[in-house]
Coordinates of N, CA and C and ligand atoms in Angstrom, one line a residue:
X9 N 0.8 -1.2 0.0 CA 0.0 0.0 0.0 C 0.9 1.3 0.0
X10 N 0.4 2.0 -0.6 CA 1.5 3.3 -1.0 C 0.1 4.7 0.0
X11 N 0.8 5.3 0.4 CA -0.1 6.1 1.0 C 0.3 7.7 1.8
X12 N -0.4 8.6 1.3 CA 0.6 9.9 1.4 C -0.2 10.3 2.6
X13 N 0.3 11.0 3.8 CA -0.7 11.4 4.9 C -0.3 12.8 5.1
X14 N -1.7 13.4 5.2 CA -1.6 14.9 5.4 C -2.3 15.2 6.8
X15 N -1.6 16.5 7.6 CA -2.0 16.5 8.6 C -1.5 17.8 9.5
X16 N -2.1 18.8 9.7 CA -1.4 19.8 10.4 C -0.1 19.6 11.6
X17 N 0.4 19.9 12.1 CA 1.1 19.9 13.1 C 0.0 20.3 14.5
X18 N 0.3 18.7 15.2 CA -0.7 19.0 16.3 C -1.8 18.0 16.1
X19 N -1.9 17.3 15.3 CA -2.7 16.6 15.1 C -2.8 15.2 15.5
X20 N -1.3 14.7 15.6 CA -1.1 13.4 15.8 C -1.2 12.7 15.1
X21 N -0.6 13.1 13.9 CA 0.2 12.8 12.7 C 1.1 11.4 12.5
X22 N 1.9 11.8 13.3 CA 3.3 11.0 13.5 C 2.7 10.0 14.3
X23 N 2.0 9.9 15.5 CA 1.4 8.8 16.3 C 0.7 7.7 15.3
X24 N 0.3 8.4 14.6 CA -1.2 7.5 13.6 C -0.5 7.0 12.5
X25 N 0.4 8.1 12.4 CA 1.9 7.4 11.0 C 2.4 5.9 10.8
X26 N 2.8 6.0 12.9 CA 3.7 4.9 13.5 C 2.5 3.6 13.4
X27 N 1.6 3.8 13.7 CA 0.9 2.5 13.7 C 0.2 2.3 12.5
X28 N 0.5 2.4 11.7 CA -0.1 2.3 10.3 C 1.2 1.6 9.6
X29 N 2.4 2.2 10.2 CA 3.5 1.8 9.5 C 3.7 0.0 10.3
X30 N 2.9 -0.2 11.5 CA 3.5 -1.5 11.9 C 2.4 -2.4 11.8
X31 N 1.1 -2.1 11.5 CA -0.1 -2.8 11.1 C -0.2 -3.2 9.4
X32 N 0.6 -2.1 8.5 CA 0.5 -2.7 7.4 C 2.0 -3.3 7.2
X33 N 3.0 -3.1 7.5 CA 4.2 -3.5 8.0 C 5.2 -2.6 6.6
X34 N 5.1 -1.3 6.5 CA 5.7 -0.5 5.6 C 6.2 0.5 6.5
X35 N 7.3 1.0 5.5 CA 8.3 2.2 6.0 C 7.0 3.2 6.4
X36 N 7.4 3.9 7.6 CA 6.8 5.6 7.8 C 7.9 6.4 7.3
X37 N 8.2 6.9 6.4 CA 8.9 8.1 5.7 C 8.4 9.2 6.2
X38 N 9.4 9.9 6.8 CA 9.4 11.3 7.3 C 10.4 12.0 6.1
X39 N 9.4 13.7 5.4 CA 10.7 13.7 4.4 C 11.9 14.6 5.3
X40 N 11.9 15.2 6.3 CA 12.7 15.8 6.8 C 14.0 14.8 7.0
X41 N 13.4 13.4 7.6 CA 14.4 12.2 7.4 C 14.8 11.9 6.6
X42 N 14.8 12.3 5.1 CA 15.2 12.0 3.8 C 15.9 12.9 3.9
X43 N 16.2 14.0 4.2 CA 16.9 15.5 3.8 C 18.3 15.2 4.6
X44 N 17.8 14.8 5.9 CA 19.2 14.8 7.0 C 20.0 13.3 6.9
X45 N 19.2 12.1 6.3 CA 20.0 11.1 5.7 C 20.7 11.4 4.8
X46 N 20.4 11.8 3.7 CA 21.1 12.5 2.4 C 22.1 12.9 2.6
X47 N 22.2 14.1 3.8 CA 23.1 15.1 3.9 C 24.2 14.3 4.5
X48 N 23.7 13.4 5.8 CA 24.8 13.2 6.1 C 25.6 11.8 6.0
X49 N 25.3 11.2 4.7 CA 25.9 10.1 4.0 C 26.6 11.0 3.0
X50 N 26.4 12.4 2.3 CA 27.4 12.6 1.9 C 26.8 12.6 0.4
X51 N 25.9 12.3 0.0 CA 25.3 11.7 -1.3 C 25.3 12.9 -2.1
X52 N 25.3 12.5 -3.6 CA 25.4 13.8 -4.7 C 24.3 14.8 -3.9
X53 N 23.4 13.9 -4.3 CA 22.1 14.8 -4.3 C 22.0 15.9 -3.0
X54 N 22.3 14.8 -1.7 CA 22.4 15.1 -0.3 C 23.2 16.8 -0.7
X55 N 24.7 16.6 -1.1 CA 25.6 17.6 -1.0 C 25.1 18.9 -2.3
X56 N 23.7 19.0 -2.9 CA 23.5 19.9 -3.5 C 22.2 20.7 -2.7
X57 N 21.2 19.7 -1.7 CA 20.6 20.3 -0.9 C 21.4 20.7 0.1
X58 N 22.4 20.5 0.7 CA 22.9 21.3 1.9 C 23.3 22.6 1.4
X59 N 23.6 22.9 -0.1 CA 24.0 23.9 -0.4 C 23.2 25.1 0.0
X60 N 21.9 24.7 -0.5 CA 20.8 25.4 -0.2 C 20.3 25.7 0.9
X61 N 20.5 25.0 1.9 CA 20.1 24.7 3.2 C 20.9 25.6 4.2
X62 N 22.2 25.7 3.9 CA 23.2 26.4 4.4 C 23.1 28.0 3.3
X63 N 22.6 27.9 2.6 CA 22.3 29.7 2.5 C 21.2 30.1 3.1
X64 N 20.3 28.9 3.8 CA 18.9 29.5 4.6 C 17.6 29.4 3.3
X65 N 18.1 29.2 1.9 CA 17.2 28.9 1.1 C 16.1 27.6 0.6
X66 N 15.4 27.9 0.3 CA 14.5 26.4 0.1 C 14.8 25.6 -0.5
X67 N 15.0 24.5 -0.9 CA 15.5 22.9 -1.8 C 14.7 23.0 -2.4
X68 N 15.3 23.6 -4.3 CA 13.8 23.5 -5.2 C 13.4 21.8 -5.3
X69 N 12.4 22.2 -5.5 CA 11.8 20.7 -5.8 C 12.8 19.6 -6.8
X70 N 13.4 20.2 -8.0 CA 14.6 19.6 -9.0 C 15.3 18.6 -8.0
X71 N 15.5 18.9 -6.6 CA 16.2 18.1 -5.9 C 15.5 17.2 -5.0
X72 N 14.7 17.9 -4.7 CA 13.5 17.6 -3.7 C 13.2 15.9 -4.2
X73 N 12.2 16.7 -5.4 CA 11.5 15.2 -6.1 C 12.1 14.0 -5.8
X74 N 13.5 14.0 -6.7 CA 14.6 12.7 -6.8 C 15.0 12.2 -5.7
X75 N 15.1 13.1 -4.9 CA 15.6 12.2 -3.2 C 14.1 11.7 -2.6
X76 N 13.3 12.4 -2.8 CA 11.9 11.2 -2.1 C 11.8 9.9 -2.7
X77 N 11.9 10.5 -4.5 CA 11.5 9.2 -5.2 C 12.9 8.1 -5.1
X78 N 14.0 8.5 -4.7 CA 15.1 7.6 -4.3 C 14.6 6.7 -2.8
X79 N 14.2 7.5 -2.0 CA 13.7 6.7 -1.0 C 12.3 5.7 -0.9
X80 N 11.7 6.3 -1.6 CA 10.3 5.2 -2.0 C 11.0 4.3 -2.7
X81 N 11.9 3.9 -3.3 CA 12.7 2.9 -4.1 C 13.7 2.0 -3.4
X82 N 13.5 2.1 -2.4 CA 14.6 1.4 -1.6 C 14.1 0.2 -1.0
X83 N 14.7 -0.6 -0.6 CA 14.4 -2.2 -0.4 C 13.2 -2.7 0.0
X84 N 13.2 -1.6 1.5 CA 12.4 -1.5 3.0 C 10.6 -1.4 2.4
X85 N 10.8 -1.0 0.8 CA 9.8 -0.3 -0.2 C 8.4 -1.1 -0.5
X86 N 9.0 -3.0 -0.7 CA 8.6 -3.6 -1.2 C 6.9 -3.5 -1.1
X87 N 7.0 -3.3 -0.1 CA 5.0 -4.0 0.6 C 4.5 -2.2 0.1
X88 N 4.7 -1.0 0.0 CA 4.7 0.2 -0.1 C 5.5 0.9 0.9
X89 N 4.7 2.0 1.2 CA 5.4 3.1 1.9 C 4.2 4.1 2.6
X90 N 4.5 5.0 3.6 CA 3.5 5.7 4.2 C 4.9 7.3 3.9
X91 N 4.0 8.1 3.3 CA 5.1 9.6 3.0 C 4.6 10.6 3.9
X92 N 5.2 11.1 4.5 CA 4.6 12.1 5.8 C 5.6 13.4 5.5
X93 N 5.0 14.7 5.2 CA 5.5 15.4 5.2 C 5.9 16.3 3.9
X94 N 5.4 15.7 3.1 CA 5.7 16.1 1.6 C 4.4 15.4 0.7
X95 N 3.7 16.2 -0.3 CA 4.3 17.5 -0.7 C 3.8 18.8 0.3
X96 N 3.6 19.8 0.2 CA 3.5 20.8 1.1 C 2.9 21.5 -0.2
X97 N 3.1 21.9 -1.0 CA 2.5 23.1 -2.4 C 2.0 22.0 -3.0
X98 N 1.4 22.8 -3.7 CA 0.0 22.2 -4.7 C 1.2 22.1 -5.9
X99 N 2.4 22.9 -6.3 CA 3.3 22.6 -7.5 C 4.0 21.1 -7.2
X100 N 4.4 20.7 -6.0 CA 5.2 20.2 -5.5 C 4.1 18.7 -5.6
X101 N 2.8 19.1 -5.5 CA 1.8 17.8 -5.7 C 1.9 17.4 -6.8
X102 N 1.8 18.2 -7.4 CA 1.7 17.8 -9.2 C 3.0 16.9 -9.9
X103 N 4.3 17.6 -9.5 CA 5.4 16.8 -9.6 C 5.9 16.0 -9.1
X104 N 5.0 15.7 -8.2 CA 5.4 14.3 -7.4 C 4.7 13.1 -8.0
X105 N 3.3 13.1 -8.0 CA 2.4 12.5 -8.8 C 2.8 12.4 -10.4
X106 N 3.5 13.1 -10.8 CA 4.1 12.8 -12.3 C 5.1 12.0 -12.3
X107 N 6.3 11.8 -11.2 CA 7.3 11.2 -10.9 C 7.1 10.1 -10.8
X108 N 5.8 10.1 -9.7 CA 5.5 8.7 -9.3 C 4.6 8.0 -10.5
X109 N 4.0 8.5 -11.4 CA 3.7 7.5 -12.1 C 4.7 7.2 -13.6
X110 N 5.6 8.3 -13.3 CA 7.0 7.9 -14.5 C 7.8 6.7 -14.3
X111 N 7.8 6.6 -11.9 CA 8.2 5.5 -11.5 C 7.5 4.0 -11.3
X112 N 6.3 3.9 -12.1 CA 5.4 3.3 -11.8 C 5.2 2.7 -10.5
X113 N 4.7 3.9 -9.7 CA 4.7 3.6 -8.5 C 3.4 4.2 -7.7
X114 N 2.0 4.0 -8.7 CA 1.0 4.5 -8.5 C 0.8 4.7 -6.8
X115 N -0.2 5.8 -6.4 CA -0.4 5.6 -5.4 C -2.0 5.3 -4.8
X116 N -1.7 4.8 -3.8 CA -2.8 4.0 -3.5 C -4.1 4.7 -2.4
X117 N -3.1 5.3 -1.6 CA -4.4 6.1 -0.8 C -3.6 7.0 0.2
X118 N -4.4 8.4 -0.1 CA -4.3 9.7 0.4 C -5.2 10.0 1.8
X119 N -4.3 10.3 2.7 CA -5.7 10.3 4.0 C -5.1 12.1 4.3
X120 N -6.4 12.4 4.9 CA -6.1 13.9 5.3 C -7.1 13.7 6.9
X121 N -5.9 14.0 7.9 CA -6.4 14.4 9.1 C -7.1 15.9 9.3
X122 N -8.2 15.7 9.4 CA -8.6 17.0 9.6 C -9.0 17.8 11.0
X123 N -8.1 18.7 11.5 CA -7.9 19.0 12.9 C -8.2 21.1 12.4
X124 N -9.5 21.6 13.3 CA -9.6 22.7 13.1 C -8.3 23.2 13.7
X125 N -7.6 24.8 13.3 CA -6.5 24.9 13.3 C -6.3 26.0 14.7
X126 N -7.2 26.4 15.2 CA -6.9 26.8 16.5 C -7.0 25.5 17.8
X127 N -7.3 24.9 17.5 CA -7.6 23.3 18.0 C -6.0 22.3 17.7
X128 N -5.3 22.2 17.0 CA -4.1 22.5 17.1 C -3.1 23.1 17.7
X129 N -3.1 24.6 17.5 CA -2.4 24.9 17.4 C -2.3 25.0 19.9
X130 N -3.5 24.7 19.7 CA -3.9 24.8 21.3 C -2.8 23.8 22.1
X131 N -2.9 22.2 21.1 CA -2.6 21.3 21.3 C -0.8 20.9 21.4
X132 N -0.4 21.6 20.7 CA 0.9 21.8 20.4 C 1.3 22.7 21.9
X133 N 0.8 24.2 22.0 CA 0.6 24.9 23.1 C 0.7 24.1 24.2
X134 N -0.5 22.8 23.9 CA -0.8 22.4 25.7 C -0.1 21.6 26.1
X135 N 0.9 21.0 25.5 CA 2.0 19.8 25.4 C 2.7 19.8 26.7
X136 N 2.9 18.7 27.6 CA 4.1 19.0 29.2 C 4.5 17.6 29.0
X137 N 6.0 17.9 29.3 CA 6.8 16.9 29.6 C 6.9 16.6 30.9
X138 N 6.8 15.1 31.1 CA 7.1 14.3 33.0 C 8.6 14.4 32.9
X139 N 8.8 15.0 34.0 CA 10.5 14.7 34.6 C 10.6 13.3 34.3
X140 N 9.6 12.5 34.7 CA 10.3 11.3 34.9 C 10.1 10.2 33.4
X141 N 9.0 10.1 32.6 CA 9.0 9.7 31.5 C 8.3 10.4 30.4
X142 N 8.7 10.7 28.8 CA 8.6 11.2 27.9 C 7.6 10.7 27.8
X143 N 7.0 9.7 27.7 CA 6.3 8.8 27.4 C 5.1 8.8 28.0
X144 N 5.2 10.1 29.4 CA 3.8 10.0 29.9 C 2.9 11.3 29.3
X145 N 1.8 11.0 28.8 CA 1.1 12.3 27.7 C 0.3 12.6 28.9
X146 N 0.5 14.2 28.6 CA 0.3 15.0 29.4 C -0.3 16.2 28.3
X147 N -1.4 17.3 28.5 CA -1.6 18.0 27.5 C -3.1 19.0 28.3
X148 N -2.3 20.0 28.7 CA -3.3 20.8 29.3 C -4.8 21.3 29.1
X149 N -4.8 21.1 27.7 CA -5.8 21.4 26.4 C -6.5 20.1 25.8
X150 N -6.4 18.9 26.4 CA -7.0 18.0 26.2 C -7.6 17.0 27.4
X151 N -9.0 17.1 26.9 CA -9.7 16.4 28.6 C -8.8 15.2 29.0
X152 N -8.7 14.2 27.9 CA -8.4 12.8 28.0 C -6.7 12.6 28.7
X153 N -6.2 14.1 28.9 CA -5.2 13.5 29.1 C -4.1 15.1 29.8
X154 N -5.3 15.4 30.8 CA -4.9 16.7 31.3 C -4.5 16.1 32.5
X155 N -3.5 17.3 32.5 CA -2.7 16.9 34.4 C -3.7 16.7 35.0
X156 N -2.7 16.3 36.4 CA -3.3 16.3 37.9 C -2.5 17.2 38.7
X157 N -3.7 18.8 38.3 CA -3.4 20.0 38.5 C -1.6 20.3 37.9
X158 N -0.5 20.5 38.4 CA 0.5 21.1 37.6 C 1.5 19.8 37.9
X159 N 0.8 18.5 38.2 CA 1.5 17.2 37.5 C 1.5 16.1 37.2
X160 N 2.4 15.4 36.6 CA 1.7 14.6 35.6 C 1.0 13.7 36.0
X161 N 0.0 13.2 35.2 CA -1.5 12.7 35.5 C -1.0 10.9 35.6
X162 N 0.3 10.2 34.8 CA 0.3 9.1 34.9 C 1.3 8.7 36.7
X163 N 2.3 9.7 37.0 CA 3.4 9.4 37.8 C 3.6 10.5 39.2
X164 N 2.9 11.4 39.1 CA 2.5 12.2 39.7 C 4.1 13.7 39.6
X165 N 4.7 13.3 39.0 CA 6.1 13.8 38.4 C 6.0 15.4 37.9
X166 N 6.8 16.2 38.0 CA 7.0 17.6 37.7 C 6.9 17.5 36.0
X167 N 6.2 18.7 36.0 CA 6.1 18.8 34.2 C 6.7 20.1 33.7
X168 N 7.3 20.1 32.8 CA 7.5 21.4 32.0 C 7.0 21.4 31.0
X169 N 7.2 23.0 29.8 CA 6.9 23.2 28.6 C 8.1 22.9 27.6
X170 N 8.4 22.3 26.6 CA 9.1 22.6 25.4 C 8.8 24.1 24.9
X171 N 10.4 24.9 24.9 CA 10.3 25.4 24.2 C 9.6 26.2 23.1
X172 N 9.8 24.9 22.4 CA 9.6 24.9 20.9 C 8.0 25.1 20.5
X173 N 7.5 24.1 21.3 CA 6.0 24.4 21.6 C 5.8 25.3 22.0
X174 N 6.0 26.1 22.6 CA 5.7 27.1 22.9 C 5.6 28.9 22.0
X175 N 6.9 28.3 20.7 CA 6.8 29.4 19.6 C 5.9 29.6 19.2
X176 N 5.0 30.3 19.5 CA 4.0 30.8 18.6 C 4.1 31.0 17.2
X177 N 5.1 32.2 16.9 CA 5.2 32.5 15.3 C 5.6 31.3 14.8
X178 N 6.5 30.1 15.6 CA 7.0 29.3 14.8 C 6.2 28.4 14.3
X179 N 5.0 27.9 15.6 CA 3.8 27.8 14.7 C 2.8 28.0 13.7
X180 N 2.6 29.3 14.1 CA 1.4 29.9 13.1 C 2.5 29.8 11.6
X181 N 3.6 29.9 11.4 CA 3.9 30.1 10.1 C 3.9 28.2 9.5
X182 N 4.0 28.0 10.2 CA 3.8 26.7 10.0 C 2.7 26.2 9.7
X183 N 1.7 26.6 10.5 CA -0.5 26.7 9.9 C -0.1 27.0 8.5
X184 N 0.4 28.5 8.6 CA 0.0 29.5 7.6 C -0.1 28.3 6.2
X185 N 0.9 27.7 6.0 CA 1.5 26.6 4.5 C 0.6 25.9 4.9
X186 N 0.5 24.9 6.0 CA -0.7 23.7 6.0 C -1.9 24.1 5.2
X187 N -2.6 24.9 6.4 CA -3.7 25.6 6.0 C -3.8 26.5 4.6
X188 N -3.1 26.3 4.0 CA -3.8 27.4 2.6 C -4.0 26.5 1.4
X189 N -5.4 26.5 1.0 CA -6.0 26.2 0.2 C -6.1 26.2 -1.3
X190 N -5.0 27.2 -1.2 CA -4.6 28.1 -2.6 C -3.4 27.4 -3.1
X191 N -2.3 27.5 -2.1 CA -1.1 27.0 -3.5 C -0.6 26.1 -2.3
X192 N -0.5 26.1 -0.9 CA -0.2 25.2 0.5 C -0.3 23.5 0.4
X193 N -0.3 23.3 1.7 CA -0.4 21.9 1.8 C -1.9 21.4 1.2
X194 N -2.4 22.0 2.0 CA -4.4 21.5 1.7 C -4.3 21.6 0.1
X195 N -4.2 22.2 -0.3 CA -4.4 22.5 -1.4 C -3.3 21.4 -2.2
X196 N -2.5 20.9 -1.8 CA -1.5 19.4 -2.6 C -2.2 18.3 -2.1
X197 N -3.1 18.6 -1.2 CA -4.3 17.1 -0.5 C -5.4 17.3 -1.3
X198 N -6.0 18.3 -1.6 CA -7.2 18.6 -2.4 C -6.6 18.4 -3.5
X199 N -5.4 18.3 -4.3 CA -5.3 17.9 -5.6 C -5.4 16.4 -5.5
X200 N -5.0 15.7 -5.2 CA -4.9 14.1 -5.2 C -6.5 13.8 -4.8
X201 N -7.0 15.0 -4.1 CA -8.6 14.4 -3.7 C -9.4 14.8 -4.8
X202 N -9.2 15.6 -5.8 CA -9.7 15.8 -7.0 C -9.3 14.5 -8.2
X203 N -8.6 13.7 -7.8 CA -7.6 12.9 -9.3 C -8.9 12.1 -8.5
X204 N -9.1 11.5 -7.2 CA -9.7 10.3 -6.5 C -11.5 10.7 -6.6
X205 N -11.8 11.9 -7.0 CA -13.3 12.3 -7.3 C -13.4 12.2 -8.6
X206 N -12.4 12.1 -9.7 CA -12.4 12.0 -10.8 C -12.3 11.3 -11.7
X207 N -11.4 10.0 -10.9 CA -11.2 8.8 -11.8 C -11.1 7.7 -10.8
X208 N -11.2 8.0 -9.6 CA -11.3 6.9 -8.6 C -9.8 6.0 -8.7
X209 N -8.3 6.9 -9.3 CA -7.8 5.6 -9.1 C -7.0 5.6 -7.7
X210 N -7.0 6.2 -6.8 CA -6.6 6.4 -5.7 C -7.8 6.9 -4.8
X211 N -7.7 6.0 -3.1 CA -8.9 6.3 -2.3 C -8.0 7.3 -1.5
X212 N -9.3 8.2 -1.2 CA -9.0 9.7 -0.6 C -9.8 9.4 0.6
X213 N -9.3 9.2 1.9 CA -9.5 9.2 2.9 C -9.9 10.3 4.1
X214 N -10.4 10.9 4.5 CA -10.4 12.0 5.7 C -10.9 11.4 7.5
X215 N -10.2 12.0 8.1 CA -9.8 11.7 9.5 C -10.1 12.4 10.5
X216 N -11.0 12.2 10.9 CA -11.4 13.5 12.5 C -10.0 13.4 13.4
X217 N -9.7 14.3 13.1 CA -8.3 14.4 14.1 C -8.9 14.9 15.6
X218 N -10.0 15.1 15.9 CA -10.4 15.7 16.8 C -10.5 14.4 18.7
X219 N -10.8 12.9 18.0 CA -11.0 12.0 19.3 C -9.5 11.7 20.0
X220 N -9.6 10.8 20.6 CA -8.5 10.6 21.3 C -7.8 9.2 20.3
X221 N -6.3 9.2 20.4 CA -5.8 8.5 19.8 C -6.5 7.2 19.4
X222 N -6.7 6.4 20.6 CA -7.4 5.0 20.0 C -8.4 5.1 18.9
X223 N -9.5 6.0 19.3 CA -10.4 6.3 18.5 C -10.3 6.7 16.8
X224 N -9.4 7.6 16.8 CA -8.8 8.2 15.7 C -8.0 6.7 14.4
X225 N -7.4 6.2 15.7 CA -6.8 4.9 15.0 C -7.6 3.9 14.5
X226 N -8.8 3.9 15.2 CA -10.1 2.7 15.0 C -10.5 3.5 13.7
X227 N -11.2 4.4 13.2 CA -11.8 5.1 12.3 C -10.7 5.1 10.8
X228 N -9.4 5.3 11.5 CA -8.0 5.2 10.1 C -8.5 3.6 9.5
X229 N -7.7 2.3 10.4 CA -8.1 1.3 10.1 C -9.7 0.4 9.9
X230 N -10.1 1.2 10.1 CA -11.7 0.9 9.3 C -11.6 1.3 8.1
X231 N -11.2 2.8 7.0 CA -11.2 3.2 6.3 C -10.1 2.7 5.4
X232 N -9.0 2.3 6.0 CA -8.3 1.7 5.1 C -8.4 0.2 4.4
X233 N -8.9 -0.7 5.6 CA -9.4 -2.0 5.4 C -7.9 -2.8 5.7
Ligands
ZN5 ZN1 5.0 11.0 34.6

């Protein structure tokens, strides 16, 4: 099964990624992990995106493309693949989808998590880490899995914020591409959901990103079969 997943940041993306990748038993491809494998094996291609990367500029797609479609090609490939993270523009949809069917490597099914985007971005926001394990979900902004009061609800352990979560702009600019409909990510999910309203050769999937993980996961694997 070949299968592209779209999904704001905050959504639980990557969670729903990981178990999809060990139920159908295919690679989860992250393309950010394609970029920093590349780079640091040293590879042609690797050493013409760092160029770009190290002036702070974007990796045109010319490079882009070939390194995904090199990794969808790789051994691990066989049963398909799950691509998380790419494409991001509606141009970058179209040339992927041309690639991939130059590589005859049709694809099979497009799922789009759909999480309203203040509802996100809350979620990212409500994020606390246990002193004592990473592993214990904590999330101020979600009933199912809110402290006990300012600690953590599984160990009773001190919690902090990340950082990074906590960027605001670094989020919102990050919505800003998801969410735009026009030339953004939605808009490279709404093209593949137009090829799948049109000729049916690929199933277009959508995801209440909104229940709690299990639930979210029951509703994926229903839809998938
Ligand atoms: Zn804990």
């Amino acid at each position: 099964m070949r299968i592209l997943f779209f999904g704001p940041n905050g959504s639980g993306k990557g969670t729903q990624g990981s178990i999809v990748k060990d139920k159908y038993n295919i690679p989860h491809i992250e393309s950010g992990a394609i970029f920093r494998e590349n780079i640091s094996k040293g590879t042609e291609i690797g050493k013409k995106a760092k160029e770009y990367i190290d002036r702070g500029d974007l990796v045109p797609d010319e490079i882009t493309i070939p390194m995904i479609l090199g990794r969808l090609q790789a051994d691990d490939c066989a049963n398909g693949w799950l691509l998380d993270g790419f494409p991001r523009s509606k141009e970058q949809a179209v040339k992927l989808d041309e690639a991939l069917k130059e590589a005859n490597m049709a694809l099979d099914v497009v799922i789009e998590m759909i999480l309203d985007r203040q509802i996100a971005k809350n979620r990212i926001m409500g994020r606390r880490l246990c002193e004592n394990d990473n592993n214990h979900p904590n999330n101020i902004f979600i009933d199912a899995i809110k402290p006990d009061g300012d600690k953590c609800r599984v160990c009773g352990g001190a919690l902090s914020a990340r950082s990074d979560d906590q960027d605001e702009d670094a989020i919102d600019k990050r919505h800003n591409i998801y969410y735009d409909t026009d030339t953004g990510t939605l808009a490279s999910a709404y093209y593949f959901k137009a090829i799948a309203e049109k000729d049916g050769s690929l199933k277009y999937v959508t995801l209440n990103g909104e229940p709690s993980v299990p639930e979210v996961t029951e509703e994926l694997v229903g839809k998938l079969g």
